[in-house]
Amino acid sequence: MSEHEEKMVNSRNFIEMAIDKDLEEGVYDHVCTRFPPEPNGYLHIGHAKSILLNYGLAQKYNGTFHMRFDDTNPTKEKDEFVESIKKDIQWLGADWKDHLYFASDYFERMYECAVLLIRKGKAYVCDLTPEEIREYRGTLTEPGKNSPYRDRSVEENLELFEKMRAGEFEDGSKVLRAKIDMASPNINMRDPIIYRIAHLHHHRSGDKWCIYPMYDFAHPLEDAFEGITHSICTLEFEDHRPLYDWVVRECEFKNPPRQIEFAKLYLTNIVTGKRYIKKLVDQNIVDGWDDPRLVSIAALRRRGFTPESIKMFIELCGVSKSNSSTDYAMLEYCLREDLKLKKARMLAVLDPVKVVIDNYPEGVSEELEIENNKENPELGKRKVTFSRELYIEREDFMIDPPRKYFRMFPGNEVRLMNAYFVRCNSYDTDENGNVVCIHCTYDPASRGGESPDGRKVKGTIHWVNAADAVKTTVRLYENLIDEEKGVYNKEDGSLNLNPNSLTVCENCMVEPALAKAAAGDSFQFVRNGFFVADIKDSKEGKPVFNRIVSLKSSFKLPK
């Protein structure tokens, strides 16, 4: 094996190595993967790993990718969630082409598989109550005991199961169980329930069915029906794999799929639990399931994340067999890396204070040409106006600054970005002592930000021309969770929320071009971070900007 080939082998993760082996040994002649979400909520960043992993494997092996909704539990399933999930997956770039499926399309075939198991003596109708079933199941250290209904005849089981389908029994009165081994060390193999009675309206099949298959029975069948070769799932299903294999084997599939487990994606100080998010939504703590402080895929899209940044993050996290947590800062790092060369650097002042250049001619306005992104000349240049009155950030001026403060203060000279050198001479305050206006003089010879006599200034600050500045709303986000306390309160299990997770700035001043931003357009605001026009609250000519991410980070990629 050549050195290049050795590197290629070493770069493959354990799932790819398993697939390579299956293909080499002729177990499968192609690769077919799937993403099978339950349509009972919104997808989050953890699901993105599964989506991109399954889709990426299909792409890598020139195989097929299936999108399948695992809608076997009508209790919480909605068409709303179906549509949101489809939108999320398409946004991430996963293309299922003509392979969109629903588990509910297979209900008749699943029923036939259950009948097959009954005929083979591998399934039986049980009348035990849910409490009795738990009692009979045993514990991790003690074996279970057989149900008194375990030895019903095939004929009786077939008749009872048919009556269950016909709606002759009440919810919870009977279940269909697989007949495996009540003494198995794996509790999942102790005669698991494979069908239950539920007189519920299904979002696709309506009232046709009043019995529904359990996930552990339906899922392997769905994979087998579709010809999935590798069922890639997360580690919590590892103990369920023997049952997965039992179902496809006993239902007599000739070339059944293979289940392979990988570690979930966990982020530090992040809320992903649907129960907690629902509570935040219901209590109006967040603005819906797509609130930019959440990590649902819809929220990340609204926040201004890009599919490319999420893909980069997933690739950096890698595929592992052991669970671990990843710092949220790494996700932000990937976002900055993706945006920094793509976005124009625009002038915006979030907390404005007025500057008057006393020696600049009144009533005069000039145009300055500035680069949209100095690191990417392909983004071109644009023109902005400059005149006697400007806005700068309030934090860029101090009356009595500390040492090594190089921005504006009385007597100091600074550079106005791409414009002129100005010297601060005085300032005005209101009755409360707040600075309301700063008076400066400029050096006309320093146009473009360079002095002809070679003198240097240490401070450069950005600005917006007051004459045509546009007032807009900007929202600044911090982590929803108080990072010092962690996600959950140890005493009562509640969330440790950060009271400063959202700051709304109503009086921001931005250059006129930003007023034309359409919903979803994103930019870098010089020195303030990357921002996106909110896709829900922006209106034509009146965008509302969300900060996607700040410019600075302490995160560094490990070597």
Coordinates of C-alpha atoms in Angstrom, one line a residue:
M1 CA 0.0 0.0 0.0
S2 CA 1.4 3.4 -1.0
E3 CA 1.9 6.2 1.5
H4 CA -1.1 8.1 -0.1
E5 CA -3.3 5.1 0.2
E6 CA -2.3 4.6 3.9
K7 CA -3.2 8.3 4.6
M8 CA -6.6 7.7 2.9
V9 CA -7.3 4.7 5.0
N10 CA -6.2 6.4 8.2
S11 CA -8.5 9.4 7.4
R12 CA -11.6 7.2 7.2
N13 CA -13.8 7.0 10.3
F14 CA -15.0 3.7 11.7
I15 CA -18.3 3.9 9.9
E16 CA -16.6 4.3 6.5
M17 CA -14.3 1.4 7.3
A18 CA -17.3 -0.8 8.1
I19 CA -19.0 0.2 4.8
D20 CA -15.7 -0.5 2.9
K21 CA -15.6 -4.0 4.4
D22 CA -19.2 -4.7 3.5
L23 CA -18.7 -3.6 -0.1
E24 CA -15.4 -5.6 -0.4
E25 CA -17.1 -8.7 0.9
G26 CA -20.1 -8.3 -1.3
V27 CA -22.6 -7.9 1.6
Y28 CA -24.1 -5.0 -0.4
D29 CA -23.4 -3.9 -3.9
H30 CA -24.3 -0.2 -3.2
V31 CA -24.8 2.1 -0.3
C32 CA -28.2 3.5 0.8
T33 CA -28.6 5.7 3.9
R34 CA -31.5 7.6 5.4
F35 CA -32.4 10.4 7.9
P36 CA -35.6 9.3 9.7
P37 CA -36.9 12.1 12.0
E38 CA -40.2 11.9 13.9
P39 CA -42.3 14.9 12.9
N40 CA -43.0 15.9 16.5
G41 CA -40.9 19.0 16.8
Y42 CA -38.1 21.1 15.2
L43 CA -34.7 19.8 14.4
H44 CA -31.6 21.1 16.2
I45 CA -27.9 21.2 15.7
G46 CA -27.5 17.6 16.9
H47 CA -29.8 16.5 14.1
A48 CA -27.6 18.4 11.6
K49 CA -24.8 16.0 12.4
S50 CA -26.9 13.0 11.5
I51 CA -28.3 14.6 8.4
L52 CA -24.9 15.6 7.0
L53 CA -23.3 12.3 8.1
N54 CA -26.0 10.1 6.3
Y55 CA -26.1 12.3 3.3
G56 CA -22.4 12.6 3.1
L57 CA -21.9 8.8 3.2
A58 CA -24.4 8.4 0.3
Q59 CA -22.5 11.0 -1.7
K60 CA -19.1 9.6 -0.9
Y61 CA -20.1 6.1 -2.1
N62 CA -22.2 7.3 -5.0
G63 CA -25.2 5.8 -3.3
T64 CA -28.7 6.8 -2.4
F65 CA -30.1 9.0 0.4
H66 CA -33.6 8.6 1.7
M67 CA -35.6 11.2 3.6
R68 CA -38.2 9.4 5.7
F69 CA -40.6 10.7 8.3
D70 CA -41.0 8.2 11.1
D71 CA -44.6 9.0 11.8
T72 CA -45.7 6.0 13.8
N73 CA -46.9 7.9 16.9
P74 CA -49.8 10.3 16.1
T75 CA -49.9 11.8 19.6
K76 CA -47.6 14.8 18.8
E77 CA -47.1 14.6 15.1
K78 CA -48.1 17.5 12.8
D79 CA -47.8 18.6 9.2
E80 CA -46.2 21.8 10.5
F81 CA -43.2 19.8 11.7
V82 CA -43.0 17.9 8.5
E83 CA -42.7 21.1 6.5
S84 CA -40.2 22.7 8.9
I85 CA -38.0 19.6 8.8
K86 CA -38.1 19.4 5.0
K87 CA -37.1 23.1 4.9
D88 CA -34.2 22.6 7.4
I89 CA -32.8 19.6 5.5
Q90 CA -32.9 21.4 2.1
W91 CA -31.3 24.4 3.6
L92 CA -28.4 22.2 4.9
G93 CA -27.9 21.0 1.3
A94 CA -29.1 17.4 1.7
D95 CA -31.0 16.4 -1.5
W96 CA -33.3 13.4 -1.3
K97 CA -34.3 13.7 -4.9
D98 CA -37.3 11.3 -5.5
H99 CA -36.7 9.5 -2.2
L100 CA -39.2 11.0 0.2
Y101 CA -41.0 8.5 2.4
F102 CA -43.3 8.2 5.4
A103 CA -43.4 5.3 7.8
S104 CA -47.2 5.6 7.7
D105 CA -47.1 4.5 4.0
Y106 CA -46.0 1.1 5.3
F107 CA -48.6 0.5 7.9
E108 CA -50.3 -2.4 5.9
R109 CA -46.9 -4.0 5.3
M110 CA -46.0 -3.7 9.0
Y111 CA -49.2 -5.3 9.9
E112 CA -48.5 -8.2 7.6
C113 CA -45.0 -8.6 9.2
A114 CA -46.7 -8.8 12.6
V115 CA -49.1 -11.5 11.3
L116 CA -46.1 -13.4 10.0
L117 CA -44.5 -13.3 13.5
I118 CA -47.7 -14.6 15.1
R119 CA -47.9 -17.4 12.5
K120 CA -44.3 -18.4 13.3
G121 CA -45.1 -18.4 17.1
K122 CA -42.8 -15.3 17.5
A123 CA -45.5 -12.9 18.7
Y124 CA -48.5 -12.9 21.0
V125 CA -51.4 -10.7 22.2
C126 CA -50.9 -9.8 25.9
D127 CA -53.6 -8.5 28.3
L128 CA -51.3 -7.4 31.1
T129 CA -51.6 -3.8 32.1
P130 CA -48.7 -1.4 31.5
E131 CA -47.9 -1.6 35.2
E132 CA -47.9 -5.4 35.2
I133 CA -45.7 -5.5 32.1
R134 CA -43.1 -3.4 33.9
E135 CA -43.4 -5.7 37.0
Y136 CA -43.0 -8.8 34.9
R137 CA -40.0 -7.4 32.9
G138 CA -37.6 -7.8 35.8
T139 CA -34.5 -5.6 36.5
L140 CA -31.0 -5.3 35.2
T141 CA -29.9 -7.9 37.7
E142 CA -33.0 -10.1 37.9
P143 CA -34.6 -11.9 34.9
G144 CA -38.2 -11.2 33.9
K145 CA -41.0 -13.8 34.1
N146 CA -43.3 -14.9 31.3
S147 CA -46.7 -13.3 30.8
P148 CA -49.6 -15.7 31.6
Y149 CA -50.8 -14.9 28.0
R150 CA -47.5 -15.9 26.4
D151 CA -48.6 -19.4 25.4
R152 CA -51.8 -18.5 23.6
S153 CA -52.3 -20.4 20.4
V154 CA -51.4 -19.0 17.0
E155 CA -55.1 -19.1 16.1
E156 CA -56.2 -17.1 19.2
N157 CA -53.5 -14.6 18.7
L158 CA -54.4 -14.0 15.0
E159 CA -58.1 -13.6 16.0
L160 CA -57.3 -11.1 18.8
F161 CA -54.8 -9.1 16.7
E162 CA -57.4 -8.8 14.0
K163 CA -60.0 -7.6 16.5
M164 CA -57.4 -5.1 17.8
R165 CA -57.1 -3.7 14.3
A166 CA -60.9 -3.6 14.0
G167 CA -61.2 -1.4 17.0
E168 CA -62.9 -3.8 19.3
F169 CA -60.7 -3.1 22.3
E170 CA -60.0 0.0 24.4
D171 CA -56.7 1.8 24.4
G172 CA -54.2 0.0 26.8
S173 CA -56.3 -3.1 27.1
K174 CA -54.1 -5.3 24.9
V175 CA -50.7 -5.1 23.2
L176 CA -48.9 -7.4 20.7
R177 CA -45.5 -8.5 22.0
A178 CA -42.6 -10.2 20.4
K179 CA -41.9 -13.6 21.9
I180 CA -38.1 -13.6 22.5
D181 CA -36.6 -14.3 25.9
M182 CA -37.8 -13.0 29.3
A183 CA -34.5 -14.0 30.8
S184 CA -32.3 -12.1 28.4
P185 CA -29.6 -9.9 30.0
N186 CA -30.7 -7.2 27.5
I187 CA -34.0 -5.9 28.8
N188 CA -35.0 -4.7 25.3
M189 CA -35.2 -8.4 24.3
R190 CA -37.7 -9.4 27.1
D191 CA -40.7 -9.7 24.9
P192 CA -40.9 -6.1 23.8
I193 CA -44.3 -4.5 22.8
I194 CA -44.5 -4.2 19.0
Y195 CA -48.1 -2.9 18.6
R196 CA -50.3 -0.9 20.9
I197 CA -54.0 0.2 20.6
A198 CA -54.4 4.0 20.2
H199 CA -57.7 5.4 18.8
L200 CA -56.0 8.6 17.5
H201 CA -56.3 10.6 14.3
H202 CA -53.2 10.3 12.3
H203 CA -52.0 13.4 10.3
R204 CA -51.7 11.3 7.1
S205 CA -53.8 8.1 7.4
G206 CA -56.6 9.8 9.3
D207 CA -58.8 7.3 11.3
K208 CA -57.9 4.2 9.2
W209 CA -55.8 2.7 12.0
C210 CA -56.4 2.4 15.7
I211 CA -53.3 0.2 16.3
Y212 CA -49.8 1.6 15.7
P213 CA -46.4 -0.1 15.6
M214 CA -43.8 0.7 18.3
Y215 CA -40.6 2.4 17.1
D216 CA -38.3 -0.6 17.8
F217 CA -40.5 -2.7 15.5
A218 CA -41.3 -0.2 12.8
H219 CA -37.9 1.3 12.4
P220 CA -36.0 -1.8 11.2
L221 CA -38.9 -2.7 8.9
E222 CA -38.9 0.7 7.3
D223 CA -35.2 0.4 6.7
A224 CA -35.7 -3.1 5.2
F225 CA -38.6 -2.1 3.0
E226 CA -36.6 0.7 1.5
G227 CA -33.4 -1.3 0.9
I228 CA -31.3 0.8 3.4
T229 CA -27.9 -0.8 3.6
H230 CA -26.5 1.0 6.6
S231 CA -28.8 2.3 9.4
I232 CA -26.6 5.0 11.0
C233 CA -27.9 6.0 14.4
T234 CA -26.8 7.4 17.7
L235 CA -25.3 5.5 20.7
E236 CA -28.5 5.2 22.7
F237 CA -29.7 2.6 20.1
E238 CA -26.7 0.3 20.7
D239 CA -28.6 -1.8 23.2
H240 CA -31.6 -1.9 20.8
R241 CA -29.4 -3.4 18.0
P242 CA -30.1 -7.0 18.9
L243 CA -33.9 -6.3 18.6
Y244 CA -33.3 -4.5 15.3
D245 CA -31.5 -7.6 14.0
W246 CA -34.1 -9.9 15.4
V247 CA -37.0 -8.1 13.7
V248 CA -35.4 -8.1 10.2
R249 CA -34.2 -11.7 10.6
E250 CA -37.5 -13.1 11.9
C251 CA -39.5 -11.1 9.2
E252 CA -37.3 -13.0 6.7
F253 CA -35.6 -10.2 4.8
K254 CA -32.9 -11.8 2.7
N255 CA -30.4 -8.9 2.7
P256 CA -31.2 -6.8 5.8
P257 CA -29.7 -3.5 6.8
R258 CA -26.8 -3.1 9.2
Q259 CA -27.1 -0.8 12.2
I260 CA -24.1 1.2 13.2
E261 CA -24.0 3.6 16.1
F262 CA -22.1 6.9 16.5
A263 CA -21.8 9.4 19.3
K264 CA -24.3 12.3 19.5
L265 CA -23.3 15.9 19.2
Y266 CA -23.4 17.7 22.6
L267 CA -22.7 21.4 23.0
T268 CA -21.7 23.1 26.2
N269 CA -24.3 25.4 27.9
I270 CA -26.9 24.8 25.3
V271 CA -30.6 23.9 25.6
T272 CA -31.8 21.2 23.1
G273 CA -34.4 19.3 25.1
K274 CA -37.9 19.7 23.5
R275 CA -39.6 19.9 26.8
Y276 CA -37.5 22.8 28.0
I277 CA -37.7 24.7 24.7
K278 CA -41.5 24.2 24.6
K279 CA -41.6 25.7 28.1
L280 CA -39.5 28.7 27.0
V281 CA -41.8 29.2 24.0
D282 CA -45.0 28.9 26.1
Q283 CA -43.8 31.4 28.7
N284 CA -42.7 33.9 26.0
I285 CA -39.1 33.8 27.2
V286 CA -38.1 33.2 23.6
D287 CA -39.6 34.3 20.4
G288 CA -40.8 30.9 19.2
W289 CA -38.9 27.7 18.2
D290 CA -36.8 29.8 15.8
D291 CA -35.6 32.4 18.4
P292 CA -32.0 33.2 17.5
R293 CA -30.8 32.3 20.9
L294 CA -31.8 28.6 20.4
V295 CA -29.9 26.0 18.4
S296 CA -32.8 24.6 16.4
I297 CA -31.8 24.6 12.7
A298 CA -34.6 27.1 12.1
A299 CA -33.1 29.4 14.8
L300 CA -29.6 29.1 13.5
R301 CA -30.9 30.0 10.0
R302 CA -32.7 33.0 11.4
R303 CA -29.6 34.0 13.5
G304 CA -27.6 34.1 10.2
F305 CA -25.6 30.9 10.3
T306 CA -24.7 29.4 7.0
P307 CA -24.9 25.8 5.9
E308 CA -21.2 25.9 5.1
S309 CA -20.3 26.9 8.7
I310 CA -22.4 24.1 10.1
K311 CA -20.8 21.6 7.7
M312 CA -17.3 22.8 8.7
F313 CA -18.3 22.5 12.4
I314 CA -19.6 18.9 11.9
E315 CA -16.4 17.9 10.1
L316 CA -14.2 19.3 12.8
C317 CA -16.2 17.5 15.5
G318 CA -15.6 14.2 13.6
V319 CA -17.4 10.8 14.0
S320 CA -16.7 9.0 17.3
K321 CA -17.9 6.0 19.3
S322 CA -17.8 7.8 22.6
N323 CA -19.9 10.7 23.8
S324 CA -18.2 14.1 24.5
S325 CA -19.2 17.8 24.7
T326 CA -18.0 20.4 22.2
D327 CA -17.5 24.1 23.1
Y328 CA -20.1 26.3 21.5
A329 CA -17.2 28.7 20.7
M330 CA -16.0 26.2 18.1
L331 CA -19.3 26.6 16.2
E332 CA -18.9 30.4 16.3
Y333 CA -15.3 30.0 15.1
C334 CA -16.6 28.1 12.0
L335 CA -19.1 30.8 11.4
R336 CA -16.5 33.6 11.5
E337 CA -14.2 31.6 9.2
D338 CA -17.0 31.2 6.6
L339 CA -18.3 34.8 6.7
K340 CA -15.1 36.8 7.0
L341 CA -14.3 36.8 3.2
K342 CA -17.8 36.7 2.0
K343 CA -19.4 39.8 3.6
A344 CA -19.1 43.5 2.9
R345 CA -17.8 45.5 5.9
M346 CA -20.4 48.2 6.4
L347 CA -20.6 51.3 8.7
A348 CA -23.0 51.1 11.6
V349 CA -23.0 52.7 15.0
L350 CA -24.9 50.9 17.6
D351 CA -24.8 53.4 20.5
P352 CA -24.3 56.8 18.7
V353 CA -23.0 60.1 20.0
K354 CA -22.7 63.1 17.6
V355 CA -19.4 64.5 16.4
V356 CA -19.2 68.0 14.9
I357 CA -16.1 68.9 12.9
D358 CA -16.1 72.6 13.5
N359 CA -13.6 73.6 10.8
Y360 CA -15.4 71.5 8.1
P361 CA -17.4 73.6 5.7
E362 CA -21.1 73.8 6.5
G363 CA -23.5 72.5 3.9
V364 CA -20.8 70.5 2.1
S365 CA -20.8 66.8 1.5
E366 CA -18.2 64.7 -0.2
E367 CA -18.0 61.1 -1.4
L368 CA -15.3 58.7 -0.2
E369 CA -14.6 55.4 -2.0
I370 CA -14.0 52.5 0.4
E371 CA -13.3 48.8 -0.1
N372 CA -16.1 46.5 0.8
N373 CA -13.7 43.9 2.2
K374 CA -10.0 44.6 2.3
E375 CA -9.2 40.8 2.6
N376 CA -11.3 40.1 -0.5
P377 CA -10.9 42.6 -3.3
E378 CA -13.4 40.7 -5.5
L379 CA -16.2 42.3 -3.4
G380 CA -15.3 45.6 -4.9
K381 CA -15.7 49.1 -3.6
R382 CA -18.5 51.5 -2.7
K383 CA -19.0 55.2 -2.0
V384 CA -20.1 56.7 1.2
T385 CA -20.8 60.4 2.1
F386 CA -18.9 62.5 4.6
S387 CA -19.8 65.9 6.0
R388 CA -19.5 68.1 9.0
E389 CA -21.6 66.1 11.4
L390 CA -21.1 62.4 12.1
Y391 CA -22.0 59.7 14.6
I392 CA -19.4 57.5 16.4
E393 CA -19.8 54.8 19.0
R394 CA -20.2 56.2 22.5
E395 CA -17.6 53.8 23.8
D396 CA -15.0 55.4 21.4
F397 CA -15.0 58.6 23.5
M398 CA -13.9 59.1 27.1
I399 CA -13.5 62.3 29.0
D400 CA -10.8 61.0 31.4
P401 CA -9.4 57.8 29.7
P402 CA -7.1 55.2 31.3
R403 CA -3.6 54.6 30.0
K404 CA -3.3 53.0 26.6
Y405 CA -6.7 54.2 25.5
F406 CA -6.1 55.3 21.9
R407 CA -9.5 56.4 20.8
M408 CA -11.1 59.8 21.1
F409 CA -10.6 62.1 24.2
P410 CA -9.9 65.8 24.7
G411 CA -6.6 66.8 23.1
N412 CA -6.1 63.4 21.2
E413 CA -5.9 62.9 17.5
V414 CA -7.5 59.9 15.9
R415 CA -8.2 58.6 12.4
L416 CA -11.7 58.4 11.1
M417 CA -11.7 55.2 9.1
N418 CA -11.1 55.9 5.4
A419 CA -11.6 59.6 5.9
Y420 CA -9.5 62.2 7.9
F421 CA -7.4 62.8 11.0
V422 CA -9.4 64.7 13.6
R423 CA -8.5 66.2 16.9
C424 CA -10.9 66.3 19.8
N425 CA -11.2 69.8 21.3
S426 CA -14.2 69.8 23.5
Y427 CA -17.6 68.2 24.3
D428 CA -21.1 69.1 25.4
T429 CA -23.1 67.3 28.1
D430 CA -26.8 67.4 29.2
E431 CA -28.1 68.1 32.6
N432 CA -27.2 64.6 33.8
G433 CA -23.6 64.9 32.7
N434 CA -24.0 62.6 29.6
V435 CA -22.0 63.5 26.6
V436 CA -24.3 64.6 23.8
C437 CA -21.8 66.2 21.3
I438 CA -18.1 66.1 20.7
H439 CA -16.3 68.9 18.9
C440 CA -13.3 68.3 16.7
T441 CA -11.2 69.8 14.0
Y442 CA -9.9 67.9 11.0
D443 CA -6.8 68.0 8.8
P444 CA -7.9 68.5 5.2
A445 CA -4.6 67.1 4.0
S446 CA -5.2 63.7 5.6
R447 CA -8.0 62.6 3.2
G448 CA -8.1 58.8 3.0
G449 CA -6.7 58.5 6.5
E450 CA -3.0 59.2 5.8
S451 CA -1.1 62.4 6.8
P452 CA 1.3 63.9 4.3
D453 CA 3.8 64.9 7.0
G454 CA 4.0 61.3 8.1
R455 CA 2.7 61.8 11.6
K456 CA 1.1 58.7 13.2
V457 CA -2.0 58.2 15.2
K458 CA -2.7 55.1 17.2
G459 CA -6.5 55.1 17.2
T460 CA -8.8 54.4 14.2
I461 CA -12.6 54.6 14.7
H462 CA -15.5 54.1 12.5
W463 CA -18.4 56.5 11.9
V464 CA -21.6 57.2 10.0
N465 CA -22.4 60.4 8.2
A466 CA -25.3 62.1 10.2
A467 CA -26.8 63.7 7.1
D468 CA -28.0 60.5 5.5
A469 CA -27.7 58.0 8.4
V470 CA -30.6 55.7 8.8
K471 CA -32.0 54.8 12.2
T472 CA -32.6 51.1 12.7
T473 CA -33.1 48.4 15.4
V474 CA -30.3 46.0 16.2
R475 CA -30.5 43.0 18.5
L476 CA -27.5 41.7 20.3
Y477 CA -27.5 38.1 21.6
E478 CA -25.6 36.3 24.4
N479 CA -25.9 32.7 25.5
L480 CA -29.4 32.0 26.7
I481 CA -27.9 30.1 29.6
D482 CA -25.8 31.6 32.5
E483 CA -22.5 29.9 31.6
E484 CA -21.1 30.3 35.1
K485 CA -24.0 28.3 36.6
G486 CA -24.5 25.7 33.9
V487 CA -27.6 24.7 32.1
Y488 CA -29.7 23.2 34.9
N489 CA -30.4 24.3 38.5
K490 CA -29.4 21.4 40.7
E491 CA -32.1 22.0 43.2
D492 CA -35.2 22.0 41.1
G493 CA -34.0 21.1 37.6
S494 CA -35.0 24.5 36.1
L495 CA -32.9 26.3 33.5
N496 CA -30.3 28.9 34.7
L497 CA -31.3 31.6 32.3
N498 CA -29.0 34.6 31.4
P499 CA -31.0 37.8 32.0
N500 CA -28.8 39.6 29.4
S501 CA -29.3 37.1 26.6
L502 CA -31.0 39.7 24.5
T503 CA -30.2 43.4 24.2
V504 CA -32.4 45.5 21.8
C505 CA -30.7 48.7 20.5
E506 CA -33.4 51.0 19.1
N507 CA -31.4 54.0 18.0
C508 CA -28.6 52.6 15.9
M509 CA -27.4 54.7 13.0
V510 CA -26.3 52.9 9.8
E511 CA -25.1 53.9 6.4
P512 CA -28.0 54.3 3.8
A513 CA -27.1 51.1 1.9
L514 CA -28.1 49.0 4.9
A515 CA -31.6 50.4 4.8
K516 CA -32.1 48.5 1.5
A517 CA -31.1 45.1 3.0
A518 CA -33.6 42.4 2.3
A519 CA -34.6 39.8 4.9
G520 CA -31.8 37.3 5.2
D521 CA -29.0 39.6 3.8
S522 CA -26.0 39.6 6.0
F523 CA -23.0 41.9 6.5
Q524 CA -20.1 42.7 8.8
F525 CA -20.6 45.8 10.8
V526 CA -17.1 47.3 11.2
R527 CA -15.8 46.4 14.7
N528 CA -19.2 45.2 15.9
G529 CA -19.5 41.8 14.3
F530 CA -21.6 40.0 11.7
F531 CA -25.2 40.9 11.4
V532 CA -28.2 39.6 9.4
A533 CA -31.6 41.3 8.5
D534 CA -34.1 39.3 10.5
I535 CA -36.3 37.1 8.3
K536 CA -39.4 37.5 10.4
D537 CA -39.4 41.1 11.6
S538 CA -37.6 43.0 8.8
K539 CA -39.8 45.0 6.4
E540 CA -39.0 46.7 3.1
G541 CA -36.9 49.7 3.8
K542 CA -36.9 48.9 7.6
P543 CA -34.6 46.0 8.3
V544 CA -34.1 44.7 11.9
F545 CA -30.6 43.3 12.3
N546 CA -29.6 40.4 14.5
R547 CA -26.0 40.0 15.5
I548 CA -24.9 36.7 14.1
V549 CA -21.6 36.6 16.0
S550 CA -19.1 39.0 17.3
L551 CA -15.7 39.5 15.7
K552 CA -13.5 38.4 18.6
S553 CA -13.1 34.9 20.1
S554 CA -10.7 33.2 22.5
F555 CA -11.3 29.9 20.8
K556 CA -8.4 28.3 18.9
L557 CA -8.4 25.1 16.9
P558 CA -6.4 22.4 18.7
K559 CA -3.2 21.5 16.8

